[in-house]
JSON list of C-alpha atoms in Angstrom, two decimals:
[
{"chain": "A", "resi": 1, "resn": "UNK", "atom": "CA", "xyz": [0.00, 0.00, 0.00]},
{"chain": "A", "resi": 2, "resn": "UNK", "atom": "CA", "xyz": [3.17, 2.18, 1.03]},
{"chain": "A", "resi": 3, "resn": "UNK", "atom": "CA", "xyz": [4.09, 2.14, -2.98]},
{"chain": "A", "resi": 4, "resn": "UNK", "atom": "CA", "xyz": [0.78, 2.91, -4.80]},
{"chain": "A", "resi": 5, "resn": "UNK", "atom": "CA", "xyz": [0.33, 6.27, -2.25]},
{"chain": "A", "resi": 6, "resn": "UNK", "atom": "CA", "xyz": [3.91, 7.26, -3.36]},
{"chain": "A", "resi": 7, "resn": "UNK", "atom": "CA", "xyz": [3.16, 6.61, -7.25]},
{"chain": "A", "resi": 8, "resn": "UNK", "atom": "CA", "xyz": [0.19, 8.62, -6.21]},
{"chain": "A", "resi": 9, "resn": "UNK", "atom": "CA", "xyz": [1.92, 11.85, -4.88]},
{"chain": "A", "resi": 10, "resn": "UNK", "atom": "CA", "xyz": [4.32, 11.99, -7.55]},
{"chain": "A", "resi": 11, "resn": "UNK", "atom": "CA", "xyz": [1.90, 11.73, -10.37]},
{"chain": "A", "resi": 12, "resn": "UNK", "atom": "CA", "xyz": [0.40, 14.75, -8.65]},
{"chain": "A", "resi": 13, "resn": "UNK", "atom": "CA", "xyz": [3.00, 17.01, -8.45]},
{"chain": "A", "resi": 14, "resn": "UNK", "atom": "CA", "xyz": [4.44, 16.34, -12.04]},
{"chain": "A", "resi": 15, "resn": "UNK", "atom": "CA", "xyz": [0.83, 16.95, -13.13]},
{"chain": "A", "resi": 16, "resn": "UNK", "atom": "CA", "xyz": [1.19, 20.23, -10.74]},
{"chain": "A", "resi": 17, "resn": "UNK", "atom": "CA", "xyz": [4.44, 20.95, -12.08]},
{"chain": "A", "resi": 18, "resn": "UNK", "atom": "CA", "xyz": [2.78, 21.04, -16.03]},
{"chain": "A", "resi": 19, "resn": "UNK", "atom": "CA", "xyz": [0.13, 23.10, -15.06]},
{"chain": "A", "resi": 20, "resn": "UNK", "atom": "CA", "xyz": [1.98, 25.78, -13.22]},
{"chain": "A", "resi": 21, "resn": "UNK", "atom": "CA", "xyz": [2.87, 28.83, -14.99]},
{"chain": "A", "resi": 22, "resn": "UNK", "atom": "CA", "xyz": [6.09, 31.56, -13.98]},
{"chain": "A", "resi": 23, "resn": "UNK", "atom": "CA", "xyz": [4.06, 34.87, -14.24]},
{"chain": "A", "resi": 24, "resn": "UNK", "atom": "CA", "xyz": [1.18, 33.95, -12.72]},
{"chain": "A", "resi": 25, "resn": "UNK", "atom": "CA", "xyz": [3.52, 32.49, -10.19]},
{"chain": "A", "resi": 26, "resn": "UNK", "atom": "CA", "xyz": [4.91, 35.77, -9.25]},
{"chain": "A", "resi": 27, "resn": "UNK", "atom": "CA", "xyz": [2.00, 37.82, -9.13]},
{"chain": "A", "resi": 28, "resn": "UNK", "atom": "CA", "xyz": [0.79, 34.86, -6.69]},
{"chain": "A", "resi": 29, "resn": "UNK", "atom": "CA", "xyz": [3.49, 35.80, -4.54]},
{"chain": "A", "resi": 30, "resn": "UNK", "atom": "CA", "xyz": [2.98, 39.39, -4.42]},
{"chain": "A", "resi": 31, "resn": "UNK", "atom": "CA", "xyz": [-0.77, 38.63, -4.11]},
{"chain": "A", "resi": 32, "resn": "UNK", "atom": "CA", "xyz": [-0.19, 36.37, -0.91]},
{"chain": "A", "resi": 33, "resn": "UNK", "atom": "CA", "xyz": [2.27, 38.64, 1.13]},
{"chain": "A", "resi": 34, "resn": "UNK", "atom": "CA", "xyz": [5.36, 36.60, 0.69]},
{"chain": "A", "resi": 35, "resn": "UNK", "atom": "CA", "xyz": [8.10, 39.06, 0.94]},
{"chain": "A", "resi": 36, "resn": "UNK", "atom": "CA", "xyz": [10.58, 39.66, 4.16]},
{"chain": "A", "resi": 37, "resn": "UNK", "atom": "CA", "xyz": [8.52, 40.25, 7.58]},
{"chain": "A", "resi": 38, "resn": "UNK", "atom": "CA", "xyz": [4.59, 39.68, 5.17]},
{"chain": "A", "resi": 39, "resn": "UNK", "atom": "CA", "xyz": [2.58, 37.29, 6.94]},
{"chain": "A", "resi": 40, "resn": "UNK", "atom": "CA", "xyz": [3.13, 34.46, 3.86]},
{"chain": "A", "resi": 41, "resn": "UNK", "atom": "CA", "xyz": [6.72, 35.28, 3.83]},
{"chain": "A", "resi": 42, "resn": "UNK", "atom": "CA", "xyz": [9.27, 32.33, 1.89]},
{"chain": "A", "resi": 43, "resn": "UNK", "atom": "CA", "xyz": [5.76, 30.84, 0.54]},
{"chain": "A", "resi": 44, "resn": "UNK", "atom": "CA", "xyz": [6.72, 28.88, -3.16]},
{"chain": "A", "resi": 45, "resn": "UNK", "atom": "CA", "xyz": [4.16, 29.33, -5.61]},
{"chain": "A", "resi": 46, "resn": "UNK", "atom": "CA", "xyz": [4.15, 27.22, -9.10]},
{"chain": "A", "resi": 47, "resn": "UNK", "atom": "CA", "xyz": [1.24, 29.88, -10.49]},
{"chain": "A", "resi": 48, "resn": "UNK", "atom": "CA", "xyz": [-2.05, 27.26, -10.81]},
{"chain": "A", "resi": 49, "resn": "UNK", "atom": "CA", "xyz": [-5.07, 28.48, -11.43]},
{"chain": "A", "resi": 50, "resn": "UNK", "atom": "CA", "xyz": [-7.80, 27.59, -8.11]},
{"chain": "A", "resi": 51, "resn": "UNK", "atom": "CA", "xyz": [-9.95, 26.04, -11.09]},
{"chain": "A", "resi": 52, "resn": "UNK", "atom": "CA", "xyz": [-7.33, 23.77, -12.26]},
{"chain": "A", "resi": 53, "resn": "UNK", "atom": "CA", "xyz": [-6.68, 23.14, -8.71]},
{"chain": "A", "resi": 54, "resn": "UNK", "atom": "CA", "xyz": [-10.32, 21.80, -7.63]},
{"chain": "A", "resi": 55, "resn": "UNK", "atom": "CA", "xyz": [-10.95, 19.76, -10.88]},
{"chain": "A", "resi": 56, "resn": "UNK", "atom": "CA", "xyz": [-7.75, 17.95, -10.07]},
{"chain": "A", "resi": 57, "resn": "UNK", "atom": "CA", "xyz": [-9.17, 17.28, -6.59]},
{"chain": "A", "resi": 58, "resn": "UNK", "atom": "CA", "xyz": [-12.01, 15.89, -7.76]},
{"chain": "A", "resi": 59, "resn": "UNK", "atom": "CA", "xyz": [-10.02, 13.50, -10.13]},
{"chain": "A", "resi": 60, "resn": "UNK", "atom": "CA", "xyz": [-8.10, 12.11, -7.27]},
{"chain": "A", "resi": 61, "resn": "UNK", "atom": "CA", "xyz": [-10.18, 12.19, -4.04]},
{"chain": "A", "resi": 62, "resn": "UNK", "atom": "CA", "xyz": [-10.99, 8.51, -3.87]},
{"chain": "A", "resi": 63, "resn": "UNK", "atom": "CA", "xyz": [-6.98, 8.45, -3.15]},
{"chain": "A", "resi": 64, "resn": "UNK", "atom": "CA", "xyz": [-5.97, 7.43, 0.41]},
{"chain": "A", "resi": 65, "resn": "UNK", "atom": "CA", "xyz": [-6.28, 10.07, 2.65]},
{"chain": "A", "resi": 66, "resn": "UNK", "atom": "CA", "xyz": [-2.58, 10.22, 3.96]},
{"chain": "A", "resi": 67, "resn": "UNK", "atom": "CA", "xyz": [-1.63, 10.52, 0.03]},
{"chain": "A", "resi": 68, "resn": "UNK", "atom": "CA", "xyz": [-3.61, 14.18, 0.85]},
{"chain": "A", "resi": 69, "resn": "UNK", "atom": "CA", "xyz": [-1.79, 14.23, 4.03]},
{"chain": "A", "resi": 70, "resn": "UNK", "atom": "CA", "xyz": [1.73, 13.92, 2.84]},
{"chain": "A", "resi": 71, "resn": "UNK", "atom": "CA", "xyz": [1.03, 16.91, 0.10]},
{"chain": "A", "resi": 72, "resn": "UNK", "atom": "CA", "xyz": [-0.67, 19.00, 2.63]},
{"chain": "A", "resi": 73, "resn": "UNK", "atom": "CA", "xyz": [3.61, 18.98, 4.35]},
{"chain": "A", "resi": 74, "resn": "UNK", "atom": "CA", "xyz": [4.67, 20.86, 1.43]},
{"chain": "A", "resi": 75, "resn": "UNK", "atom": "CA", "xyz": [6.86, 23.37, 0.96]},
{"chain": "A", "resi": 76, "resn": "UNK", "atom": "CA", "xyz": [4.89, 24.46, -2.25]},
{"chain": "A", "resi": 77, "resn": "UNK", "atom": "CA", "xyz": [1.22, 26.29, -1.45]},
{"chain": "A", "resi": 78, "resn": "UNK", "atom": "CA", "xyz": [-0.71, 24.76, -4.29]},
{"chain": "A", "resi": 79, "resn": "UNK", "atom": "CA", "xyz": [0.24, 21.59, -3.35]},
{"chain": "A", "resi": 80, "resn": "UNK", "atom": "CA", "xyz": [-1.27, 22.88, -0.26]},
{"chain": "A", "resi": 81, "resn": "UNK", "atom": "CA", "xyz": [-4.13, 23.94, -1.30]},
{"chain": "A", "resi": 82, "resn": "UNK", "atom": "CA", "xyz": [-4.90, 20.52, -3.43]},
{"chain": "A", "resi": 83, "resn": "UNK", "atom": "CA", "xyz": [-4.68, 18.59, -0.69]},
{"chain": "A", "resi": 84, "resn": "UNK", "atom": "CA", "xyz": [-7.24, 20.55, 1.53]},
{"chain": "A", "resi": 85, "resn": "UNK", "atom": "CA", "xyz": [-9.62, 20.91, -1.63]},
{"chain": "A", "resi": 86, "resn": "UNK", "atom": "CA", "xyz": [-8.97, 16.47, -1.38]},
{"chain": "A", "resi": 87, "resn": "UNK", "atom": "CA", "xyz": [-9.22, 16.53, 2.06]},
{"chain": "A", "resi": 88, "resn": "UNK", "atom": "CA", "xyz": [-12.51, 18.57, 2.09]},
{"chain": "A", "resi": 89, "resn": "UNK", "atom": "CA", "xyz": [-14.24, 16.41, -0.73]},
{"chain": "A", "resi": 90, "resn": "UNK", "atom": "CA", "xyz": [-13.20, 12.80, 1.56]},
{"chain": "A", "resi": 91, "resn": "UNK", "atom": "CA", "xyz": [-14.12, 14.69, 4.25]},
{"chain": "A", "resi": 92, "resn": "UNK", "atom": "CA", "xyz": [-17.45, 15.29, 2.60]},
{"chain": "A", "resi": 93, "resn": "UNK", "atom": "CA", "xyz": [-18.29, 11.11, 1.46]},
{"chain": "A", "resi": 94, "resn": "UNK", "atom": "CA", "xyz": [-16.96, 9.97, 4.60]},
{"chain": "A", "resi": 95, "resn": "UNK", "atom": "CA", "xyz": [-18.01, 7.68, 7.59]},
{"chain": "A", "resi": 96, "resn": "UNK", "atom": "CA", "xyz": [-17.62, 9.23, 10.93]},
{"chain": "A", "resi": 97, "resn": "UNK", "atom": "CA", "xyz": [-14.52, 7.16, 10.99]},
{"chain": "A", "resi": 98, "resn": "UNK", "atom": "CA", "xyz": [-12.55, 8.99, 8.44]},
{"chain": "A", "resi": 99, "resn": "UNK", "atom": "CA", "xyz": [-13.85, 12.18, 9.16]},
{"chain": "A", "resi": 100, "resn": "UNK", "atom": "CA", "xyz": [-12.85, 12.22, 12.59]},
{"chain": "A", "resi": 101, "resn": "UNK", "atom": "CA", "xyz": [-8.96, 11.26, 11.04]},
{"chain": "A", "resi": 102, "resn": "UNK", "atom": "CA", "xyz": [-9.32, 14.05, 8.66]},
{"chain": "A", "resi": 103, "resn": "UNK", "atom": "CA", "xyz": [-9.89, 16.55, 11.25]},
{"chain": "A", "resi": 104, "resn": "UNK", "atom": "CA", "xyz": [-7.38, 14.87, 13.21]},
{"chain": "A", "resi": 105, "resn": "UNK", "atom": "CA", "xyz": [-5.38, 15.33, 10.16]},
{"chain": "A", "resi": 106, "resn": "UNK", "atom": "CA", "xyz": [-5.88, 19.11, 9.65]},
{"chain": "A", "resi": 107, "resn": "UNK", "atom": "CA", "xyz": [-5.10, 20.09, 13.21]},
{"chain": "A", "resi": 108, "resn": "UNK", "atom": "CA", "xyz": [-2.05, 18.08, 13.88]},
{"chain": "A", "resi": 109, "resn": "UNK", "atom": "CA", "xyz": [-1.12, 20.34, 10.69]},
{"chain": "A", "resi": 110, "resn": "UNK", "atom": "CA", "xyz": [-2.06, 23.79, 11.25]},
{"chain": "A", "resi": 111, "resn": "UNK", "atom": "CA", "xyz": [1.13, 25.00, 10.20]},
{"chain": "A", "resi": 112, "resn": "UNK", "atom": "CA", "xyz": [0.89, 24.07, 6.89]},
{"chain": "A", "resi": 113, "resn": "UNK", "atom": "CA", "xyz": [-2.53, 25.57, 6.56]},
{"chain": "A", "resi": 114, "resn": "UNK", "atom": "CA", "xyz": [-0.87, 28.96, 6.74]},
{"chain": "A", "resi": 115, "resn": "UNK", "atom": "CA", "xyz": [-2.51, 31.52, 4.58]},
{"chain": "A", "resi": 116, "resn": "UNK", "atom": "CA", "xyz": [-5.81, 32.56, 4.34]},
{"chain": "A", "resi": 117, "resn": "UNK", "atom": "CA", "xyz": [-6.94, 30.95, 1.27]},
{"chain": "A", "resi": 118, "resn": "UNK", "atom": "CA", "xyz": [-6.03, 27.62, 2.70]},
{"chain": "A", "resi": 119, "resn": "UNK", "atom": "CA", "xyz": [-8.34, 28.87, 5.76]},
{"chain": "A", "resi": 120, "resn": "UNK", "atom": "CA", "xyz": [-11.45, 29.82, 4.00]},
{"chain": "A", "resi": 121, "resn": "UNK", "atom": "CA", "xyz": [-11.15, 26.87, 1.77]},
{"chain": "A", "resi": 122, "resn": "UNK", "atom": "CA", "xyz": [-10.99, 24.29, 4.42]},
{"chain": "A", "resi": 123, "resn": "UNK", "atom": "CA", "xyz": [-11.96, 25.53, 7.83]},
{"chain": "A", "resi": 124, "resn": "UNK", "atom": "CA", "xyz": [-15.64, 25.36, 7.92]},
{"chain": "A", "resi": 125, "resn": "UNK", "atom": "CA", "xyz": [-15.85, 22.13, 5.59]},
{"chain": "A", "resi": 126, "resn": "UNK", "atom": "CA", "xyz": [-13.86, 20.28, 7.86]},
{"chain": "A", "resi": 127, "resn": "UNK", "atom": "CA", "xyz": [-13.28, 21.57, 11.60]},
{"chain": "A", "resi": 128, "resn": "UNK", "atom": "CA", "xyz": [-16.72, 23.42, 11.83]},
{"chain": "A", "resi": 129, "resn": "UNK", "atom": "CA", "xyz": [-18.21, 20.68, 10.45]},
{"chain": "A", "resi": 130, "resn": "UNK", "atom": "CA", "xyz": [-16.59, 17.97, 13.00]},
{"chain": "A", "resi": 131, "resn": "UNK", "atom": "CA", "xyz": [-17.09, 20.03, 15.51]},
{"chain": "A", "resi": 132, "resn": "UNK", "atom": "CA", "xyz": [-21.24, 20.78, 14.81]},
{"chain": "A", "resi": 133, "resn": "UNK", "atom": "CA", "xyz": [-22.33, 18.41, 17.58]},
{"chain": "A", "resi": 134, "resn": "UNK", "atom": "CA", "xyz": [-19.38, 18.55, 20.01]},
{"chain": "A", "resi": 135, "resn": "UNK", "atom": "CA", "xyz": [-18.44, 20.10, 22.58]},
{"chain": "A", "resi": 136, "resn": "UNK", "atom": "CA", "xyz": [-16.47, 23.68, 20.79]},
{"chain": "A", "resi": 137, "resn": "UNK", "atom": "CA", "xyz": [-13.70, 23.84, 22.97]},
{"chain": "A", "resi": 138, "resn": "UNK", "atom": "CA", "xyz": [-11.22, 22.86, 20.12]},
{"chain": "A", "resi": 139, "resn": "UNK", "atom": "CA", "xyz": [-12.37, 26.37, 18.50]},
{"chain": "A", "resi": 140, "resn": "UNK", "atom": "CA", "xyz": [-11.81, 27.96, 21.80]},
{"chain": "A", "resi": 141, "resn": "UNK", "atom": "CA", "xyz": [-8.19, 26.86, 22.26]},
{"chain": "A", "resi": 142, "resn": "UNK", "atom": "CA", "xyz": [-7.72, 27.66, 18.57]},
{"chain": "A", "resi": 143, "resn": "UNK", "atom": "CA", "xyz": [-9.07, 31.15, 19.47]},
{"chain": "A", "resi": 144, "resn": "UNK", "atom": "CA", "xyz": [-6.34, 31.61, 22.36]},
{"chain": "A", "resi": 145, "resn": "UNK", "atom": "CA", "xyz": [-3.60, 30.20, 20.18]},
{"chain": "A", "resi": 146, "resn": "UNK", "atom": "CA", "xyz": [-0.73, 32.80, 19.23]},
{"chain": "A", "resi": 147, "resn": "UNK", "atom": "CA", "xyz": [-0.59, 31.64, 15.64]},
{"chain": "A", "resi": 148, "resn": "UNK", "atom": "CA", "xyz": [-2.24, 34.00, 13.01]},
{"chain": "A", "resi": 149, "resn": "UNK", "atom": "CA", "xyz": [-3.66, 31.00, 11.13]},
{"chain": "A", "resi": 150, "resn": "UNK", "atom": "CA", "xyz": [-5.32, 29.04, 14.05]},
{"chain": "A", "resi": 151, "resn": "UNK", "atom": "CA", "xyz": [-6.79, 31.91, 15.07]},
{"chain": "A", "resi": 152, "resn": "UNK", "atom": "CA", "xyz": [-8.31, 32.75, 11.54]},
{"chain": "A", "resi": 153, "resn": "UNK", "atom": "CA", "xyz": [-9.62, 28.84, 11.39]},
{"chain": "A", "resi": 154, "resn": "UNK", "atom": "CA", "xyz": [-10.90, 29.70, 14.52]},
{"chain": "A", "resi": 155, "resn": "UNK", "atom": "CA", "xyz": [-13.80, 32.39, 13.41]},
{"chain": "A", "resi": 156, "resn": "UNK", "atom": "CA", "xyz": [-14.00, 30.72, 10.00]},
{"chain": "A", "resi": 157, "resn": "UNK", "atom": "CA", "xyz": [-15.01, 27.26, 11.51]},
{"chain": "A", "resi": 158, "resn": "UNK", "atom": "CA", "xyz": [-17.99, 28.89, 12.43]},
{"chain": "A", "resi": 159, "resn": "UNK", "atom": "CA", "xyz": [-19.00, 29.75, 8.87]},
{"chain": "A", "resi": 160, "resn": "UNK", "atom": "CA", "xyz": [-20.63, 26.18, 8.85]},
{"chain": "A", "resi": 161, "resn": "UNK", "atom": "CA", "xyz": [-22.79, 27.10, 11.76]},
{"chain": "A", "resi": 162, "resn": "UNK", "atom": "CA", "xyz": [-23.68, 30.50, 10.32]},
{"chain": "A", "resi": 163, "resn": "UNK", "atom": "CA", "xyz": [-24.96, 28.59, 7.13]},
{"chain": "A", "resi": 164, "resn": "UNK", "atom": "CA", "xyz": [-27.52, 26.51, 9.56]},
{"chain": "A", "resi": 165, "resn": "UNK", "atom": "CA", "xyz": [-28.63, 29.64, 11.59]},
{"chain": "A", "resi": 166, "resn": "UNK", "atom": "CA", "xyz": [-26.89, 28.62, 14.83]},
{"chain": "A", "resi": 167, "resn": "UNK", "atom": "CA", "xyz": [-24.84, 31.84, 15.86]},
{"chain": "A", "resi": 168, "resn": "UNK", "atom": "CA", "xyz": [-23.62, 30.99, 19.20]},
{"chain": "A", "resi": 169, "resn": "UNK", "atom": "CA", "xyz": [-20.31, 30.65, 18.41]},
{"chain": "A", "resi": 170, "resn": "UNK", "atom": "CA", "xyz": [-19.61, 32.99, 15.77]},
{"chain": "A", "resi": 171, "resn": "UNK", "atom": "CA", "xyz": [-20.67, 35.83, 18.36]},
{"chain": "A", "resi": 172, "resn": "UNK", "atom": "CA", "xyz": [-18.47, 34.10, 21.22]},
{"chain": "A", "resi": 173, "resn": "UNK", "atom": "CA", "xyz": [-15.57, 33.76, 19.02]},
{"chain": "A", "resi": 174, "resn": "UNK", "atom": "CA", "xyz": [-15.71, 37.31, 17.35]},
{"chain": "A", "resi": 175, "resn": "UNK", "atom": "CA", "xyz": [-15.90, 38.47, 20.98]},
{"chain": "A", "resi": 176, "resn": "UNK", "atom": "CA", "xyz": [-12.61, 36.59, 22.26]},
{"chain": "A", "resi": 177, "resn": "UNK", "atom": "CA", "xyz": [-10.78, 38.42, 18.92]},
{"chain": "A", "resi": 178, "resn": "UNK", "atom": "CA", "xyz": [-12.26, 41.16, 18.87]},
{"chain": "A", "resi": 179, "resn": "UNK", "atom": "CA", "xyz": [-8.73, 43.13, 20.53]},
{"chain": "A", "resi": 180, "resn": "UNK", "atom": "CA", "xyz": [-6.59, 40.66, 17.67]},
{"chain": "A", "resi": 181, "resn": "UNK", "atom": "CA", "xyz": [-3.42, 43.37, 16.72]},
{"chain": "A", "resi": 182, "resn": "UNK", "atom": "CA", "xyz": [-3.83, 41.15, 13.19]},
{"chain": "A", "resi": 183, "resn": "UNK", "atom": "CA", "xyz": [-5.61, 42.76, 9.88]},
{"chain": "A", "resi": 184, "resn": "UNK", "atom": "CA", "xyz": [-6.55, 39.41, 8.24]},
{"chain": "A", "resi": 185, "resn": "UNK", "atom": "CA", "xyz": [-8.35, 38.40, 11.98]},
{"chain": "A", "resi": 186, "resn": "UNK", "atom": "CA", "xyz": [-9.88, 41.82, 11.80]},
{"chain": "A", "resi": 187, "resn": "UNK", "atom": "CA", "xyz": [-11.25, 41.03, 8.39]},
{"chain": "A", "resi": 188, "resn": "UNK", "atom": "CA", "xyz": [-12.51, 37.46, 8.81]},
{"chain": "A", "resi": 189, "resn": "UNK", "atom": "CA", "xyz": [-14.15, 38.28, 12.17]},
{"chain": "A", "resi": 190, "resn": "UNK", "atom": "CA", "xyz": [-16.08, 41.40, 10.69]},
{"chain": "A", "resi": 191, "resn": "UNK", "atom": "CA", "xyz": [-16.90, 38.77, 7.33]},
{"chain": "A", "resi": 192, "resn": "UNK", "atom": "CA", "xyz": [-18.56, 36.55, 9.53]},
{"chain": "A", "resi": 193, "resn": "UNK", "atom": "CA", "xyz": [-20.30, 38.80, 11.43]},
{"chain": "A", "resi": 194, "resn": "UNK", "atom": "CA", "xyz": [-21.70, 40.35, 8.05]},
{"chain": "A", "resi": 195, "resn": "UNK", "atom": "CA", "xyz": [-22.59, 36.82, 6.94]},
{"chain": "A", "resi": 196, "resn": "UNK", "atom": "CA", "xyz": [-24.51, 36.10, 10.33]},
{"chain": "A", "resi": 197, "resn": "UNK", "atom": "CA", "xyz": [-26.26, 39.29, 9.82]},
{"chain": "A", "resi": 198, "resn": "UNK", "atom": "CA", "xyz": [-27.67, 38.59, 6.28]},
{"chain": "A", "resi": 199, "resn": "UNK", "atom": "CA", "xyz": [-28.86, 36.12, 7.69]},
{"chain": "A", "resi": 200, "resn": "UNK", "atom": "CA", "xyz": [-29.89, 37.37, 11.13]},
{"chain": "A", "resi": 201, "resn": "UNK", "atom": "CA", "xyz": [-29.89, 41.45, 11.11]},
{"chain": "A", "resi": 202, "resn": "UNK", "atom": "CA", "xyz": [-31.17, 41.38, 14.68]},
{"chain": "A", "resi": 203, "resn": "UNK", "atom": "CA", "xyz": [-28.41, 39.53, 16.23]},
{"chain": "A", "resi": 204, "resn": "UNK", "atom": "CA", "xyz": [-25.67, 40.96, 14.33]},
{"chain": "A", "resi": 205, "resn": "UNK", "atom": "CA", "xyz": [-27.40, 44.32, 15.50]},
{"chain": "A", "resi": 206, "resn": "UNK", "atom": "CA", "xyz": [-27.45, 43.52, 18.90]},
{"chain": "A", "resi": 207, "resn": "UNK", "atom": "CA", "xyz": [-24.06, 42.16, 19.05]},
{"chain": "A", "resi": 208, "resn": "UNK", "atom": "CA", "xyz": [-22.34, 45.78, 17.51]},
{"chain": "A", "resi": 209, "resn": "UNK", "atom": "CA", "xyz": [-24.54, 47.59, 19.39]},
{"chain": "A", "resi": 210, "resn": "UNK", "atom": "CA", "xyz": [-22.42, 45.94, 22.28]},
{"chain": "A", "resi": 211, "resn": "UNK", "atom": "CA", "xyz": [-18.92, 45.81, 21.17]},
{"chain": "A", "resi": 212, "resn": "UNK", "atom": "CA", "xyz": [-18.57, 47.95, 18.22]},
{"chain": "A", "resi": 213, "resn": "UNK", "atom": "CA", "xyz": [-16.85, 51.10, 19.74]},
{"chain": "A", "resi": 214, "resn": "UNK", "atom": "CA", "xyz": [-14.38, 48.63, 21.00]},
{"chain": "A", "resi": 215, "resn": "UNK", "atom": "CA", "xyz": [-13.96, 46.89, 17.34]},
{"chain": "A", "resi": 216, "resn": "UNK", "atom": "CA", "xyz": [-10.85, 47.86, 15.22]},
{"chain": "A", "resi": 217, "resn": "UNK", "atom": "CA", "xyz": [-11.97, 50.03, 12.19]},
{"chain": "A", "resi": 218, "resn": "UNK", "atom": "CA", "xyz": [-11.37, 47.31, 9.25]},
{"chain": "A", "resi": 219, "resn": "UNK", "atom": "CA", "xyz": [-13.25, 44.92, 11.43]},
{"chain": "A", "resi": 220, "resn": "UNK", "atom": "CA", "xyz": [-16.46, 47.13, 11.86]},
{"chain": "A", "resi": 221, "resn": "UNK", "atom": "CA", "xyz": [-16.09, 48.12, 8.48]},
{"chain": "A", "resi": 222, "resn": "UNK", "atom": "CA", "xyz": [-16.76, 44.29, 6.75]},
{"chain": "A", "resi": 223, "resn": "UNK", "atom": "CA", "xyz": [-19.19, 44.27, 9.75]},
{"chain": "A", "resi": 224, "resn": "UNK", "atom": "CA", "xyz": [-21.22, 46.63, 8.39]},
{"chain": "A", "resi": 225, "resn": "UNK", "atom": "CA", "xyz": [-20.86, 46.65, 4.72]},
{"chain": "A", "resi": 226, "resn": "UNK", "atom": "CA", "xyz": [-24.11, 45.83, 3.43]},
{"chain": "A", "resi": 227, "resn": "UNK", "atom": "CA", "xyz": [-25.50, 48.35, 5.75]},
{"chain": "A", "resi": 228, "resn": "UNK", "atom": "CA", "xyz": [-27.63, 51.54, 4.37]},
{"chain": "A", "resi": 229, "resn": "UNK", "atom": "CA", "xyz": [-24.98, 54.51, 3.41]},
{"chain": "A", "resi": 230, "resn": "UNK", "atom": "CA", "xyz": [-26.73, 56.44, 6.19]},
{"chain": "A", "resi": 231, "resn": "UNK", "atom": "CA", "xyz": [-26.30, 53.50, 9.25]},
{"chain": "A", "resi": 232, "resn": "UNK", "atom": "CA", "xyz": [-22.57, 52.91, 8.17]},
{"chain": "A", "resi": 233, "resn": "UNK", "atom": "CA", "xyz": [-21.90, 56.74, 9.11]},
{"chain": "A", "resi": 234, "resn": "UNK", "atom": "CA", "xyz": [-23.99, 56.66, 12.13]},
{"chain": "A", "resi": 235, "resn": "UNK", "atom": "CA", "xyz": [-21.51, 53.52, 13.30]},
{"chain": "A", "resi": 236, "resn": "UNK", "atom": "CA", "xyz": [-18.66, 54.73, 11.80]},
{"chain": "A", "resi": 237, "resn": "UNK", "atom": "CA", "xyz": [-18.97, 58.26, 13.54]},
{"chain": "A", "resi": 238, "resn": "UNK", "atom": "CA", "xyz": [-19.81, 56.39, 17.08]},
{"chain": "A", "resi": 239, "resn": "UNK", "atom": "CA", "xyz": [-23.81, 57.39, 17.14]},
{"chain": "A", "resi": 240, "resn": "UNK", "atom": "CA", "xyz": [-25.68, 54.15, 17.35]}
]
């Protein structure tokens, strides 16, 4: 078995390695903050396109799981980002047994899940949706942690929850960030929030109405977007 998940990966990345593509390449690495001190600094891009990306996941999800595994330890982000886009469609077909590895999976690994299109890709397919009828704690300690990235999954775990009207933990979680010193926290706590209230105005309202003086301005901002011109000023300017 060792051998045909090894013939696996490398089929993969050669296939990668034809599809990627030196300009787009570089304007993927300006595009994901990859210079000296940026938060996706030293990242390796090949320069893939996300479509080519997802139809190759769907060609090789019924691969085994640690095939996804062993890409997802790359030094290269596409490779990366295949794997979770794998990971979330076994996730998705899965018994409760291989689910519960996959998550397993993704948070023994949180380091290479490191940007924040990895995040949003994978987060709420496959930790929020573990997680639905657990106990949340996992989301709590990922909410205290002091990396960037488990932080973001954090919040956007809770996207899956948001989608089924339960907004418990969105609000709880937005409230433990909501003094993060990061931008791209500041931005995925205020996207949620804007998501909950689309779908509940009431209980986004109520929350701001609590904490938004306190919120950082980029944060309040996505909060707020689809707001009237006219309520957006009265929060931005501190009136509510």
């Amino acid at each position: 078995m060792v051998q045909p998940m090894a013939d696996d990966v490398h089929e993969i990345q050669a296939r990668l390695r034809k599809l990627g593509n030196k300009q787009r390449a570089e304007i993927s690495r300006g595009f994901f903050k990859t210079g000296p001190g940026e938060y996706g600094e030293g990242d390796v891009f090949l320069g893939i396109r996300v479509p080519d990306l997802r139809k190759l996941s769907k060609e090789y999800q019924d691969i085994p799981f640690e095939a996804a595994g062993q890409l997802l330890g790359s030094a290269i982000h596409e490779e990366r980002l295949l794997a979770l886009f794998m990971l979330v469609l076994m996730y998705s077909k899965g018994g409760e047994s291989i689910r519960k590895r996959i998550y397993k999976l993704y948070l023994n690994n949180t380091q290479f899940i490191n940007n924040w299109d990895l995040v949003d890709s994978s987060a709420e397919h496959i930790v929020g949706a573990f997680l639905f009828n657990k106990n949340k704690e996992p989301l709590y300690r990922l909410a205290r942690s002091k990396d960037l990235w488990e932080r973001r999954i954090s919040v956007m775990s809770t996207f899956h929850y948001i989608k089924r009207n339960d907004f418990a933990e969105t609000l709880k979680i937005s409230k433990m960030l909501i003094s993060d010193s990061e931008d791209l926290i500041h931005k995925a706590v205020g996207w949620m929030l804007r998501e909950l209230g689309n779908r509940s105005l009431k209980s986004e309202e109520k929350f701001l109405k609590q904490h938004y003086k306190k919120m950082p301005r980029t944060m309040l901002r996505y909060a707020i977007e689809k707001f009237s011109a006219s309520k957006r000023e009265k929060y931005l300017k501190g009136m509510v």
